[in-house]
Coordinates of C-alpha atoms and ligand atoms in Angstrom, one line a residue:
M1 CA -17.2 106.2 42.5
I2 CA -14.6 103.5 42.8
R3 CA -13.4 102.1 39.4
I4 CA -12.5 98.6 38.4
N5 CA -9.3 97.3 36.9
E6 CA -10.6 97.5 33.3
H7 CA -8.2 94.9 32.0
F8 CA -10.5 92.3 33.5
T9 CA -13.1 93.3 30.9
K10 CA -10.9 92.1 28.2
L11 CA -11.2 88.5 29.5
K12 CA -13.7 85.9 28.5
A13 CA -16.6 86.0 30.9
S14 CA -15.4 83.0 32.9
Y15 CA -12.4 80.8 33.4
L16 CA -12.3 77.8 31.1
F17 CA -12.9 75.1 33.7
A18 CA -15.5 77.2 35.4
D19 CA -17.3 77.5 32.1
I20 CA -17.2 73.7 31.6
A21 CA -18.4 73.0 35.1
K22 CA -21.4 75.3 34.5
R23 CA -22.4 73.4 31.4
V24 CA -21.9 70.0 33.1
N25 CA -23.8 71.0 36.2
A26 CA -26.7 72.2 34.0
Y27 CA -26.7 68.9 32.2
V28 CA -26.6 66.9 35.4
A29 CA -29.5 69.0 36.8
A30 CA -31.6 68.4 33.7
N31 CA -30.7 64.7 33.5
P32 CA -30.4 63.3 37.0
D33 CA -30.9 59.8 35.8
K34 CA -27.9 59.9 33.4
P35 CA -24.6 59.6 35.4
I36 CA -21.7 61.3 33.8
I37 CA -18.0 60.4 33.7
R38 CA -15.5 63.2 34.0
L39 CA -12.4 63.1 31.8
G40 CA -12.3 66.9 31.7
I41 CA -10.4 68.9 34.3
G42 CA -7.2 67.2 35.3
D43 CA -8.3 66.3 38.8
V44 CA -6.9 63.2 40.4
T45 CA -9.3 60.5 41.7
E46 CA -7.1 57.9 43.5
P47 CA -6.4 58.2 47.3
L48 CA -3.2 59.7 48.7
P49 CA -0.2 57.4 48.9
P50 CA 0.0 55.6 52.3
V51 CA 3.3 57.4 53.2
A52 CA 1.5 60.8 52.9
I53 CA -1.4 59.6 55.0
A54 CA 1.0 58.3 57.7
A55 CA 2.9 61.6 57.7
L56 CA -0.3 63.6 57.9
H57 CA -1.4 61.6 60.9
A58 CA 2.0 61.9 62.7
A59 CA 2.2 65.6 62.0
T60 CA -1.3 66.2 63.3
D61 CA -0.4 64.4 66.5
E62 CA 2.6 66.7 66.8
M63 CA 0.3 69.7 66.6
A64 CA -1.7 68.2 69.6
H65 CA 1.2 68.7 72.1
R66 CA 2.7 71.9 73.4
T67 CA 6.3 70.6 73.0
T68 CA 5.9 69.7 69.3
F69 CA 3.2 72.2 68.2
K70 CA 4.0 74.5 65.3
G71 CA 2.7 78.0 64.6
Y72 CA 3.8 80.0 61.6
G73 CA 6.5 78.2 59.7
P74 CA 9.0 79.8 57.3
E75 CA 7.1 81.4 54.4
Q76 CA 9.5 79.7 51.9
G77 CA 8.9 76.2 53.4
Y78 CA 10.5 74.0 56.1
A79 CA 14.2 73.1 55.6
F80 CA 13.3 69.4 55.7
L81 CA 11.2 69.7 52.6
R82 CA 13.4 72.2 50.7
E83 CA 16.4 70.0 51.3
A84 CA 14.6 66.9 50.1
I85 CA 13.4 68.7 47.0
A86 CA 16.9 70.0 46.1
Q87 CA 18.5 66.6 46.6
H88 CA 15.9 64.3 45.0
D89 CA 14.3 66.5 42.3
F90 CA 17.4 68.3 41.0
Q91 CA 20.8 67.3 42.4
A92 CA 19.9 63.6 41.6
L93 CA 19.5 64.7 37.9
G94 CA 22.8 66.6 37.9
A95 CA 21.0 70.0 38.2
K96 CA 22.7 72.5 40.5
I97 CA 19.7 73.7 42.6
E98 CA 20.1 74.5 46.3
A99 CA 17.5 74.3 49.0
D100 CA 17.4 78.0 49.5
E101 CA 16.4 78.6 45.9
I102 CA 13.1 76.7 46.5
F103 CA 9.9 78.4 47.5
V104 CA 7.2 76.0 48.8
S105 CA 3.6 77.1 48.1
D106 CA 0.1 75.9 48.0
G107 CA -0.1 75.3 44.3
S108 CA 1.5 75.8 40.9
K109 CA -1.6 77.5 39.5
C110 CA -1.1 80.4 42.1
D111 CA 2.7 80.5 41.5
V112 CA 2.5 80.6 37.7
A113 CA -0.3 83.2 38.0
N114 CA 1.5 85.4 40.5
I115 CA 5.1 85.3 39.2
Q116 CA 4.3 87.9 36.5
E117 CA 4.0 90.5 39.3
I118 CA 7.8 90.8 39.5
F119 CA 8.2 91.8 35.9
A120 CA 7.7 95.2 34.2
A121 CA 4.3 96.2 32.8
D122 CA 5.7 96.4 29.3
T123 CA 7.3 93.0 29.4
R124 CA 7.0 91.3 25.9
L125 CA 5.3 87.9 26.3
A126 CA 5.7 84.7 24.3
I127 CA 3.0 82.2 25.1
P128 CA 2.2 78.9 23.5
D129 CA -1.1 78.2 21.7
P130 CA -2.8 75.9 22.8
V131 CA -2.0 76.7 26.4
Y132 CA -3.0 76.4 30.1
P133 CA -5.3 79.5 30.2
V134 CA -3.8 80.9 33.4
Y135 CA -0.6 82.1 31.7
V136 CA -2.6 84.3 29.3
D137 CA -5.4 85.4 31.6
T138 CA -3.1 86.6 34.4
N139 CA -1.2 88.8 32.0
V140 CA -4.4 90.2 30.6
M141 CA -5.5 91.1 34.2
A142 CA -2.1 92.8 34.7
G143 CA -2.6 94.9 31.6
R144 CA 0.2 93.5 29.5
T145 CA -2.0 92.8 26.5
G146 CA -4.3 94.7 24.2
A147 CA -7.8 93.7 23.3
N148 CA -8.8 90.2 22.3
I149 CA -9.3 90.2 18.5
D150 CA -10.6 87.1 16.9
G151 CA -9.4 84.9 19.8
R152 CA -6.0 86.4 20.2
Y153 CA -4.8 89.2 22.5
E154 CA -2.8 92.0 21.0
G155 CA 0.7 92.2 22.2
I156 CA 1.4 88.5 22.8
T157 CA 3.8 86.5 20.5
Y158 CA 1.9 83.2 20.2
L159 CA 4.0 80.1 19.9
E160 CA 1.8 77.8 17.7
S161 CA 2.0 74.2 18.7
T162 CA 0.6 72.1 15.9
A163 CA 1.0 68.7 14.2
A164 CA 3.5 70.5 11.9
N165 CA 6.0 71.1 14.7
G166 CA 5.2 68.0 16.7
Y167 CA 3.4 70.3 19.2
V168 CA 6.7 71.8 20.4
P169 CA 7.2 75.3 19.2
A170 CA 10.7 76.6 18.3
P171 CA 11.8 80.0 19.5
P172 CA 10.3 82.9 17.5
A173 CA 12.3 85.1 15.2
N174 CA 11.4 88.3 17.2
A175 CA 12.8 89.2 20.6
T176 CA 10.6 88.6 23.6
D177 CA 11.2 88.9 27.4
L178 CA 9.0 86.4 29.2
I179 CA 8.4 83.0 27.8
Y180 CA 6.0 80.4 29.1
L181 CA 6.8 76.8 28.4
C182 CA 5.1 73.7 29.8
F183 CA 6.5 70.1 29.4
P184 CA 5.1 67.5 29.5
N185 CA 2.5 69.8 28.0
N186 CA -0.9 70.7 29.2
P187 CA -3.1 70.4 27.1
T188 CA -1.3 68.4 24.3
G189 CA 0.8 65.9 26.4
A190 CA 3.8 66.6 24.1
V191 CA 7.3 66.5 25.6
A192 CA 10.4 68.5 24.6
T193 CA 13.7 66.9 23.8
R194 CA 17.0 68.1 25.2
E195 CA 17.8 69.7 21.9
Q196 CA 14.6 71.6 21.8
L197 CA 15.0 72.9 25.4
T198 CA 18.6 73.8 24.6
A199 CA 17.4 76.0 21.7
W200 CA 15.0 77.8 24.1
V201 CA 17.7 78.4 26.7
A202 CA 20.0 79.8 24.0
Y203 CA 17.2 82.1 22.8
A204 CA 16.5 83.3 26.3
R205 CA 20.3 83.9 27.0
K206 CA 20.6 85.8 23.7
H207 CA 17.6 88.1 24.4
N208 CA 18.2 88.4 28.2
A209 CA 14.7 86.8 28.6
V210 CA 13.3 84.6 31.3
I211 CA 11.7 81.2 30.7
L212 CA 8.8 80.3 33.1
Y213 CA 9.0 76.5 32.9
D214 CA 5.9 74.7 34.1
A215 CA 6.9 71.1 35.0
A216 CA 3.8 70.1 36.9
Y217 CA 3.6 66.9 34.9
E218 CA 7.2 65.9 35.1
A219 CA 6.4 62.7 37.0
Y220 CA 4.8 61.3 33.9
V221 CA 7.9 61.3 31.8
R222 CA 8.8 57.7 30.8
T223 CA 10.8 58.1 27.6
P224 CA 14.5 57.9 28.5
G225 CA 16.5 61.0 27.7
I226 CA 13.5 63.5 28.0
P227 CA 14.5 66.2 30.4
R228 CA 12.5 66.4 33.6
S229 CA 13.8 69.8 34.6
I230 CA 14.9 72.8 32.6
Y231 CA 17.9 72.9 34.9
E232 CA 19.2 69.8 33.2
I233 CA 20.1 72.2 30.3
E234 CA 23.4 74.0 30.5
G235 CA 23.0 77.7 31.2
A236 CA 19.3 77.5 32.4
R237 CA 20.2 78.7 35.9
E238 CA 20.6 82.2 34.4
V239 CA 17.4 82.3 32.5
A240 CA 14.7 80.0 34.0
I241 CA 12.2 79.7 36.8
E242 CA 10.6 76.3 37.3
F243 CA 7.3 75.3 38.8
R244 CA 6.6 71.9 40.3
S245 CA 3.6 70.4 42.0
Y246 CA 2.6 67.4 44.2
S247 CA -0.9 67.5 42.7
K248 CA -0.4 65.2 39.7
L249 CA 2.7 63.4 41.2
A250 CA 1.1 62.4 44.5
G251 CA -2.6 63.2 44.3
F252 CA -2.4 66.5 46.3
T253 CA -5.0 68.4 44.3
G254 CA -7.2 68.6 47.4
L255 CA -4.3 68.8 49.9
R256 CA -2.3 71.6 48.1
C257 CA 1.4 71.7 47.9
A258 CA 3.8 72.8 45.2
Y259 CA 7.0 74.8 44.8
T260 CA 8.8 77.3 42.6
V261 CA 12.6 77.3 41.9
V262 CA 14.1 80.7 41.4
P263 CA 17.9 80.4 41.1
K264 CA 20.0 83.0 42.7
T265 CA 21.9 83.4 39.4
L266 CA 18.8 84.7 37.6
K267 CA 19.0 88.5 37.2
A268 CA 17.1 91.3 35.5
R269 CA 17.4 95.1 35.3
D270 CA 15.3 98.0 36.3
A271 CA 14.6 100.9 34.0
A272 CA 17.7 102.7 35.2
G273 CA 19.8 99.6 34.2
N274 CA 20.5 98.4 37.7
E275 CA 20.7 94.6 38.2
H276 CA 18.4 92.8 40.6
T277 CA 18.2 89.1 41.4
L278 CA 14.7 87.7 40.8
H279 CA 15.2 85.5 43.8
A280 CA 15.2 88.6 46.1
L281 CA 12.2 90.0 44.4
W282 CA 10.2 86.7 44.6
N283 CA 11.3 86.3 48.2
R284 CA 10.0 89.8 48.9
R285 CA 6.7 89.1 47.2
H286 CA 6.3 85.6 48.8
T287 CA 7.0 86.8 52.3
T288 CA 4.7 89.7 52.0
K289 CA 1.7 87.9 50.5
F290 CA 2.0 84.3 51.7
N291 CA 2.3 82.7 55.1
G292 CA 3.6 79.2 54.2
V293 CA 2.0 75.8 53.6
S294 CA 0.8 74.0 56.7
Y295 CA 3.2 71.8 58.6
P296 CA 1.3 68.5 58.2
V297 CA 1.0 69.1 54.4
Q298 CA 4.7 69.8 54.1
K299 CA 5.4 66.6 56.1
A300 CA 3.2 64.7 53.7
A301 CA 5.1 66.2 50.7
A302 CA 8.5 65.2 52.3
A303 CA 7.3 61.6 52.7
V304 CA 7.0 61.4 48.9
Y305 CA 10.9 61.4 48.8
T306 CA 11.3 58.3 51.0
E307 CA 12.0 55.0 49.2
A308 CA 8.4 53.8 49.9
G309 CA 7.1 57.2 48.8
K310 CA 8.9 57.0 45.5
K311 CA 7.5 53.6 44.8
Q312 CA 4.0 54.6 45.8
T313 CA 4.0 57.7 43.6
R314 CA 5.5 55.8 40.7
D315 CA 2.6 53.2 41.1
L316 CA 0.1 56.1 41.1
T317 CA 1.5 57.8 38.0
D318 CA 1.8 54.4 36.3
F319 CA -1.8 53.8 37.0
Y320 CA -3.0 57.0 35.3
L321 CA -0.6 56.3 32.4
G322 CA -2.3 52.9 32.1
N323 CA -5.6 54.8 31.7
A324 CA -4.0 57.1 29.2
K325 CA -2.8 54.1 27.1
L326 CA -6.4 52.7 27.0
I327 CA -7.7 56.1 25.9
R328 CA -5.0 56.5 23.1
E329 CA -5.8 53.0 21.8
A330 CA -9.6 53.5 21.9
V331 CA -9.5 56.9 20.1
T332 CA -7.0 55.6 17.5
K333 CA -9.3 52.6 16.9
L334 CA -12.1 55.1 16.2
G335 CA -10.0 56.6 13.5
F336 CA -8.8 59.8 15.2
T337 CA -5.2 60.9 15.4
C338 CA -3.9 61.9 18.8
I339 CA -0.8 62.7 20.7
G340 CA 0.1 62.7 24.4
G341 CA -0.7 60.0 26.9
D342 CA 2.7 58.3 26.8
N343 CA 4.6 60.8 28.9
A344 CA 1.6 62.8 30.2
P345 CA -1.9 62.2 31.6
Y346 CA -3.5 64.0 28.7
I347 CA -4.5 62.8 25.3
W348 CA -4.9 65.5 22.6
V349 CA -7.3 64.3 20.0
N350 CA -7.8 65.7 16.5
T351 CA -11.5 65.6 16.1
G352 CA -11.6 67.4 12.8
R353 CA -14.6 69.3 13.9
D354 CA -15.7 72.2 16.1
S355 CA -14.3 71.4 19.6
W356 CA -17.3 72.8 21.6
E357 CA -19.7 70.9 19.3
F358 CA -17.7 67.7 19.9
F359 CA -17.7 68.4 23.7
D360 CA -21.5 68.8 23.6
L361 CA -21.8 65.6 21.6
L362 CA -19.9 63.6 24.1
L363 CA -21.7 65.2 27.0
N364 CA -25.2 64.8 25.6
Q365 CA -24.8 61.4 23.9
A366 CA -22.2 59.6 25.9
Q367 CA -22.4 61.5 29.2
V368 CA -18.6 61.9 29.1
V369 CA -16.9 65.2 29.9
C370 CA -13.8 66.1 28.0
T371 CA -12.2 69.6 27.5
P372 CA -12.8 71.4 24.2
G373 CA -9.5 72.4 22.6
A374 CA -10.7 75.9 21.6
G375 CA -10.7 76.7 25.3
F376 CA -6.9 76.5 25.3
G377 CA -6.4 78.8 22.3
K378 CA -7.0 79.2 18.6
C379 CA -4.8 76.3 17.7
G380 CA -6.8 74.1 19.9
E381 CA -9.8 74.4 17.6
G382 CA -10.6 71.0 16.1
H383 CA -9.3 69.1 19.1
V384 CA -10.4 67.9 22.5
R385 CA -8.3 67.0 25.5
I386 CA -9.1 63.8 27.3
S387 CA -7.8 63.4 30.8
A388 CA -6.6 60.0 32.2
F389 CA -7.4 61.0 35.7
N390 CA -10.2 58.7 36.8
S391 CA -10.7 55.2 38.0
R392 CA -10.0 52.3 35.6
E393 CA -13.6 51.3 35.8
N394 CA -14.8 54.8 34.8
V395 CA -12.2 55.1 32.0
V396 CA -13.2 51.8 30.5
A397 CA -16.9 52.7 30.8
A398 CA -16.3 56.1 29.2
L399 CA -14.5 54.6 26.3
A400 CA -17.3 52.2 25.6
R401 CA -19.8 55.0 25.7
I402 CA -17.7 57.1 23.3
A403 CA -17.3 54.2 20.9
A404 CA -21.0 53.6 20.9
T405 CA -21.7 57.3 20.3
L406 CA -19.2 57.8 17.5
K407 CA -19.6 54.5 15.6
Ligands
MLT501 C1 -6.2 71.1 34.0 O1 -7.2 70.4 33.9 O2 -5.7 71.7 33.0 C2 -5.6 71.2 35.3 O3 -6.3 70.5 36.3 C3 -5.4 72.6 35.7 C4 -4.7 72.7 37.0 O4 -3.9 71.9 37.4 O5 -5.0 73.8 37.5

């Protein structure tokens, strides 16, 4: 009989956000008269920027005529988008990234999940705790960990992010090969300074390691001097892959577009000691398993880089940051300590009690959905993450309900 990949049996039964959705759906089914407000999963609520809508319409019209119709595009993305990305997202920051080092895709979740395929099975992992669960789960599926013992997988170096280190872990004392970093952070909302990222790049260079830098929330950075890209750090081109997304920048969660940067200067060895560029490996993987993002969606993404697009996406992220400010103020007034929300759409609240219990309390008493910190790792226990992605009206109503419940 055919056998399964048994590494899957090491995983928790379901993915965190699927688990939460199940609980919320059960509550809604049992309480149809009690409308809930979702501040759980980081899904945007506001419409696409007008420049993206106009680009989608125009590109759809092009698809309607034989002369302008497009079939398969380049798997790595159209040149018009890759060039705009290189220029506006990197070269404008002084980061030396070229258009042909960019791989356009349909989402950072897929990219950050799939990238581990190009590394050896015995790659030593360094993964933050708390963390976006995709980094851990995909490595468990690939067999790079042992069993889950007391909430932690054997074989992972956990980088604890706690109040003690300002939620930004320093490089570990031991050597590791593949390091996952995410700034602005999901779930804590913390940001890393130039000095902190410089220490990580130095660590990776010393150990010939690779940093997987998830910058999906980069558009929320407002504090001057906080790096938006790992490539702003000297020497990062030799040790880092960066992931970016249009989801939280331009409201593309339902449209789907993202990209991954793999510099051509990033190299690793095979077991025999021969050097390979990771760009060539990822290109091989990408062209084999992916057929490109649709033309209209890439046109919509490119529109984000026009002057009007930059203004509209700034307004959008400012709007969610306005929600975040209200959430921070409200939870602080209730006596909780929290971080995040100033350079990120997430607020990480220290509840001082069991995080699933707190989640249930808010769901049952306030009809507000948050995300229990324990779902992001052991260090998340005692915390919840509140997302700023919702309408102003819903955020204000949710905060009033939370205050009434907790007073
Ligand atoms: C989250 O809530 O953590 C995000 O929505 C996850 C994602 O972007 O996939």
